[in-house]
Amino acid sequence: MICSGREKACIDAAVKLIRSGEVVAFPTETVYGLGADALNESAVRKIFEVKKRPFFDPLIVHVGSSGDLDRVCEEVPTEALKLIKRFWPGPLTLVLRKKNRVPSVVTAGLDTVAVRMPRHLMALALIKNSECCIAAPSANRFQSMSPTTAEAVQKELGDDVGLIVDGGPCLVGMESTVVSFEGDVNILRVGGIAVEDIEEVLGRIVPVVKKVKTVEAPGMLEFHYAPRKPLSLVSKEELRKVSKKQTKGASLLVFSKVERKSFEDSGFKEIIVLSERGSMDEAAKNFFATLRQMDESNAEKIFALKVPEERLGLAINDRLKKAQHE
Ligand code: TXA
Ligand code: MG
């Protein structure tokens, strides 16, 4: 069932479910999450069941304030505090030493826990009123695309989730940036906070870690975010070499109207633009909903042109790369 998070009864019902160890889908500024009480092991197991997610992939714990950090993690490094001060509430997840009380099902047996404070009033109300830290992955089936509307959650999970709190379309539209403080500072996943902004706050280069294909490194899976249709991520040069025979039944995804203009005559069935005016934030906000739409259209294949490698463009290209079926 979908209810409007603007109504008190809806939030109250969601709070009641969280407190009784059930799962609830709820909006955040990045994407919709599928949440349960992070300190209740059997509740957290239900998230994995609904998502059909393997237990080696750890979850993010959502807190209501930076003061809640000591409920789930040990001492916080100075550089992590700097990032918290600048970016919380917001799309930044920190991987920190976990407290023993965090069930290992949340962290896939790792000694670390991923934590973030979301910037969405309904998510914060859910956390605060339930007095819980809420473990939540994106509210889609394993390896599918993250949902950015309540309707997309409904399509993904159907009746397997009892309640979906509707908060409208997500404003950032891209999952959080995940930063690890194990050893040196590293970015494990590019996302809603630009790498440039993190580097500015810390005053140094912060490396983005390459993804791996094995289950040896939980949280580092390569294949993810995939539409059902075949998708090819290409550069402009590669796109110019694609034959009309191939473009005929395919749709093309591009960043702005500039790219649409240059490939207008390539014979694509349709060309979809992420942001007419070329705004990277708008492109990120529209990204998942657009990809879902293209997956449902009657084109046979999707070509996606790489977006500029700057700010949230890194996250868009990363998701597109992982959406390719190899
Ligand atoms: O924006 C977001 O982060 C959304 C909303 C709902 O908050 N959540 C989200 O969760 O994208 P999920 O589960 O789809 O992605 C969590 C990422 C995964 O890549 C996971 O492996 C990684 O965080 N992660 C979680 N705990 C970790 C840990 N202890 N060490 C390394 N990576 C971890
Ligand atoms: Mg996900």
XYZ file of C-alpha atoms and ligand atoms in Angstrom:
360
model
C 0.000 0.000 0.000
C 1.177 3.540 -0.795
C 0.333 6.336 1.638
C 1.203 10.027 1.492
C 3.984 10.931 3.881
C 2.444 14.372 4.223
C -0.259 12.788 6.357
C 0.528 12.131 9.988
C -1.353 8.815 9.949
C 0.982 7.550 7.221
C 4.170 8.340 9.161
C 2.572 6.946 12.343
C 1.755 3.663 10.582
C 5.320 3.443 9.231
C 6.760 4.136 12.701
C 4.603 1.395 14.183
C 5.821 -1.120 11.593
C 9.500 -0.216 12.171
C 9.031 -0.523 15.930
C 7.416 -3.937 15.578
C 10.288 -5.299 13.482
C 8.726 -4.987 10.021
C 10.055 -3.388 6.818
C 8.806 -0.132 5.285
C 9.696 1.650 2.035
C 10.355 5.370 2.543
C 11.683 8.373 0.598
C 15.112 9.945 1.032
C 16.652 12.764 -0.987
C 18.747 10.230 -2.952
C 16.501 7.234 -3.735
C 13.744 5.328 -1.906
C 14.948 2.998 0.842
C 13.626 -0.262 2.232
C 14.066 0.146 5.966
C 13.992 -1.826 9.198
C 15.281 -1.367 12.760
C 19.059 -1.712 12.337
C 19.568 -3.213 15.781
C 16.888 -5.897 15.333
C 18.475 -8.829 13.517
C 15.283 -10.566 12.439
C 13.863 -7.282 11.119
C 17.006 -6.695 9.060
C 16.806 -10.217 7.631
C 13.404 -9.314 6.180
C 15.047 -6.597 4.073
C 17.284 -9.193 2.424
C 14.307 -11.493 1.841
C 12.194 -8.809 0.171
C 15.075 -7.510 -1.963
C 16.354 -11.010 -2.769
C 19.704 -9.564 -1.790
C 22.577 -11.906 -0.867
C 23.838 -11.573 2.704
C 27.369 -10.641 1.547
C 26.167 -7.171 0.489
C 26.091 -4.864 3.574
C 23.482 -2.181 4.324
C 23.614 1.532 5.160
C 22.367 2.567 8.621
C 20.382 5.827 8.616
C 20.611 8.051 11.686
C 18.567 11.084 12.751
C 21.520 13.261 13.811
C 25.292 13.108 14.127
C 24.667 12.614 17.863
C 23.196 9.200 17.012
C 26.538 8.046 15.603
C 27.722 6.628 18.896
C 24.785 4.229 18.910
C 26.332 2.303 16.023
C 30.007 3.174 15.629
C 33.191 3.661 17.611
C 35.195 6.903 17.612
C 34.846 9.025 14.479
C 38.074 10.229 12.760
C 38.605 14.004 12.473
C 38.311 13.996 8.686
C 35.002 12.126 8.924
C 33.752 14.810 11.332
C 34.735 17.498 8.820
C 32.680 15.811 6.104
C 29.726 15.336 8.461
C 29.798 19.000 9.402
C 29.714 20.061 5.766
C 27.431 17.434 4.147
C 24.975 16.075 6.748
C 22.085 15.785 6.443
C 22.755 14.707 2.868
C 23.889 12.090 0.329
C 27.135 11.147 2.081
C 27.692 7.711 3.671
C 30.677 7.084 5.943
C 32.156 3.647 6.552
C 33.373 3.572 10.158
C 34.369 1.058 12.877
C 31.177 -0.579 14.122
C 29.976 -1.127 17.661
C 29.448 -4.752 18.705
C 25.733 -4.213 19.155
C 25.217 -3.759 15.390
C 24.142 -7.211 14.149
C 26.603 -8.703 11.674
C 23.783 -9.291 9.179
C 23.736 -5.476 8.684
C 27.443 -5.310 7.848
C 27.939 -8.657 6.076
C 30.252 -9.683 8.873
C 32.594 -6.701 8.382
C 34.048 -4.752 11.348
C 32.772 -1.560 9.769
C 29.324 -0.041 9.390
C 28.101 2.389 6.718
C 26.172 5.362 8.205
C 24.378 8.389 6.850
C 21.891 11.057 7.908
C 19.369 11.607 5.096
C 18.102 15.072 4.100
C 14.397 14.310 3.818
C 11.818 15.363 6.401
C 9.823 12.118 6.122
C 12.903 9.926 6.513
C 13.992 11.978 9.526
C 10.496 11.810 11.063
C 10.514 8.033 10.651
C 13.911 7.727 12.348
C 13.149 10.168 15.155
C 9.617 9.001 15.964
C 10.589 5.317 15.942
C 13.692 6.108 18.028
C 15.511 3.597 15.831
C 18.534 3.689 13.579
C 17.149 2.419 10.275
C 19.101 0.027 8.066
C 18.026 0.564 4.477
C 19.282 -0.350 1.032
C 17.643 1.109 -2.056
C 14.070 -0.219 -2.372
C 14.579 -2.346 -5.495
C 15.246 -6.025 -6.137
C 18.915 -6.997 -6.037
C 20.837 -5.665 -9.063
C 17.881 -3.741 -10.413
C 17.694 0.062 -10.742
C 17.146 2.250 -7.686
C 13.616 3.673 -7.441
C 13.153 7.449 -7.242
C 9.343 7.487 -6.916
C 6.840 5.569 -4.769
C 5.326 4.123 -7.966
C 8.703 2.724 -9.014
C 9.018 1.048 -5.583
C 5.563 -0.471 -6.044
C 6.571 -1.820 -9.466
C 9.790 -3.281 -8.046
C 8.518 -4.854 -4.854
C 4.746 -5.185 -5.327
C 2.997 -6.579 -2.282
C 6.212 -7.884 -0.750
C 6.432 -4.607 1.131
C 3.454 -3.763 3.351
C 3.765 0.018 3.295
C 5.353 2.560 0.941
C 5.589 6.123 2.254
C 5.198 8.479 -0.723
C 7.384 11.590 -0.568
C 7.228 12.462 -4.275
C 10.193 12.218 -6.650
C 13.633 12.189 -4.973
C 15.423 15.538 -5.327
C 18.998 14.256 -5.752
C 18.057 11.082 -7.621
C 21.443 9.380 -7.219
C 22.514 7.153 -4.318
C 24.832 8.551 -1.641
C 28.598 8.815 -2.075
C 30.250 6.150 0.125
C 33.516 7.167 1.808
C 35.619 4.686 3.770
C 37.895 5.622 6.663
C 39.466 2.173 6.965
C 43.162 2.735 6.452
C 43.352 5.815 4.255
C 40.308 7.803 3.127
C 38.819 6.266 -0.033
C 35.653 6.695 -2.049
C 33.977 3.284 -2.440
C 31.029 4.529 -4.479
C 30.624 7.811 -6.353
C 27.196 9.349 -5.776
C 25.147 12.353 -4.736
C 28.025 14.374 -3.226
C 30.632 15.340 -5.835
C 34.193 14.052 -5.330
C 35.369 17.627 -6.054
C 33.452 18.906 -2.999
C 34.836 16.193 -0.695
C 38.369 16.981 -1.840
C 37.798 20.671 -1.248
C 36.710 20.093 2.355
C 39.608 17.727 3.107
C 42.131 19.806 1.147
C 43.567 16.813 -0.674
C 43.002 14.217 -3.381
C 40.689 11.373 -2.346
C 41.035 8.247 -4.517
C 38.013 6.463 -5.969
C 38.469 2.715 -5.446
C 37.961 0.438 -8.456
C 35.118 -2.054 -8.210
C 35.747 -5.811 -8.199
C 33.724 -8.734 -9.476
C 34.090 -11.200 -6.603
C 32.168 -11.547 -3.380
C 35.444 -11.264 -1.451
C 34.926 -7.544 -1.027
C 31.361 -6.980 0.139
C 29.971 -3.694 -1.073
C 32.171 -3.636 -4.145
C 30.092 -5.511 -6.720
C 30.514 -4.562 -10.351
C 27.215 -5.631 -11.955
C 24.317 -3.564 -10.673
C 21.599 -1.048 -11.508
C 20.681 -2.929 -14.668
C 17.655 -2.463 -16.911
C 16.315 -5.637 -18.560
C 17.174 -4.422 -22.039
C 20.735 -4.596 -23.361
C 22.547 -1.305 -22.800
C 25.793 -0.045 -24.307
C 27.685 2.874 -22.811
C 29.629 4.633 -25.558
C 31.814 7.659 -26.233
C 31.015 10.119 -29.036
C 33.654 8.507 -31.257
C 32.197 5.033 -30.693
C 28.665 6.270 -31.273
C 29.624 7.724 -34.678
C 30.748 4.245 -35.755
C 27.448 2.522 -34.868
C 25.663 1.486 -38.090
C 22.120 2.566 -39.051
C 21.181 -1.107 -38.918
C 21.938 -1.049 -35.195
C 20.470 2.359 -34.394
C 17.163 1.651 -36.155
C 15.427 -0.241 -33.356
C 17.350 1.411 -30.515
C 16.909 4.403 -28.253
C 19.707 6.766 -27.317
C 20.226 8.461 -23.938
C 22.206 11.725 -23.940
C 23.100 14.455 -21.474
C 21.710 17.659 -23.054
C 20.119 19.125 -26.168
C 23.601 19.751 -27.575
C 24.268 16.001 -27.892
C 20.782 15.375 -29.242
C 21.487 17.868 -32.024
C 24.760 16.171 -33.003
C 23.186 12.696 -33.227
C 19.784 13.684 -34.624
C 20.533 12.091 -37.985
C 21.983 8.816 -36.690
C 18.741 6.915 -37.250
C 17.778 6.207 -33.627
C 14.166 5.311 -32.911
C 14.199 7.975 -30.180
C 16.705 10.223 -28.414
C 16.078 10.927 -24.725
C 17.712 13.911 -23.007
C 18.580 13.919 -19.272
C 18.663 17.717 -18.964
C 17.681 19.991 -21.860
C 19.686 22.893 -20.423
C 22.715 20.754 -19.551
C 22.422 20.878 -15.753
C 24.271 17.959 -14.136
C 22.101 18.095 -10.998
C 18.956 17.897 -13.107
C 20.439 15.026 -15.131
C 21.130 13.074 -11.915
C 17.643 13.789 -10.591
C 16.057 12.454 -13.803
C 18.466 9.573 -14.343
C 16.790 6.475 -12.852
C 13.244 7.431 -13.833
C 14.442 8.018 -17.409
C 16.260 4.695 -17.554
C 13.158 2.904 -16.236
C 11.061 4.624 -18.900
C 13.494 3.578 -21.619
C 13.440 0.015 -20.292
C 9.655 -0.002 -20.720
C 9.553 1.568 -24.222
C 9.324 -0.594 -27.344
C 12.935 -0.047 -28.420
C 15.028 -3.225 -28.476
C 18.241 -1.799 -27.145
C 19.592 1.233 -25.312
C 22.690 3.190 -26.287
C 23.877 5.660 -23.657
C 26.355 8.401 -24.444
C 28.812 9.058 -21.601
C 27.972 12.294 -19.775
C 30.743 14.805 -18.924
C 33.083 13.336 -16.245
C 32.505 16.065 -13.677
C 30.572 16.339 -10.398
C 27.555 13.942 -10.390
C 28.457 12.958 -13.952
C 30.900 10.467 -12.390
C 28.002 8.756 -10.621
C 25.833 8.728 -13.761
C 28.620 7.162 -15.862
C 29.349 4.672 -13.067
C 25.703 3.494 -12.958
C 25.563 3.305 -16.773
C 28.754 1.267 -16.870
C 27.314 -1.183 -14.367
C 24.027 -1.334 -16.253
C 25.728 -2.959 -19.265
C 25.074 -6.649 -19.684
C 28.327 -8.311 -20.556
O 21.549 6.913 -1.057
C 21.708 5.801 -0.577
O 22.806 5.431 -0.138
C 20.510 4.856 -0.530
C 19.445 5.460 0.384
C 18.298 4.541 0.632
O 20.042 5.857 1.596
N 20.896 3.558 -0.115
C 21.629 2.723 -0.890
O 21.873 1.481 -0.308
O 22.020 3.008 -1.986
P 22.444 0.236 -1.104
O 22.340 -0.902 -0.167
O 21.756 0.107 -2.394
O 23.962 0.579 -1.273
C 24.819 0.590 -0.146
C 26.249 0.570 -0.568
C 26.566 -0.768 -1.189
O 27.453 -0.608 -2.265
C 27.185 -1.495 -0.016
O 27.913 -2.587 -0.407
C 28.012 -0.375 0.624
O 27.112 0.708 0.572
N 28.354 -0.665 2.028
C 27.531 -0.798 3.074
N 28.208 -1.107 4.194
C 29.517 -1.163 3.863
C 30.715 -1.442 4.573
N 30.710 -1.720 5.877
N 31.873 -1.413 3.881
C 31.892 -1.119 2.563
N 30.788 -0.845 1.837
C 29.618 -0.881 2.468
Mg 21.123 -0.382 -4.252
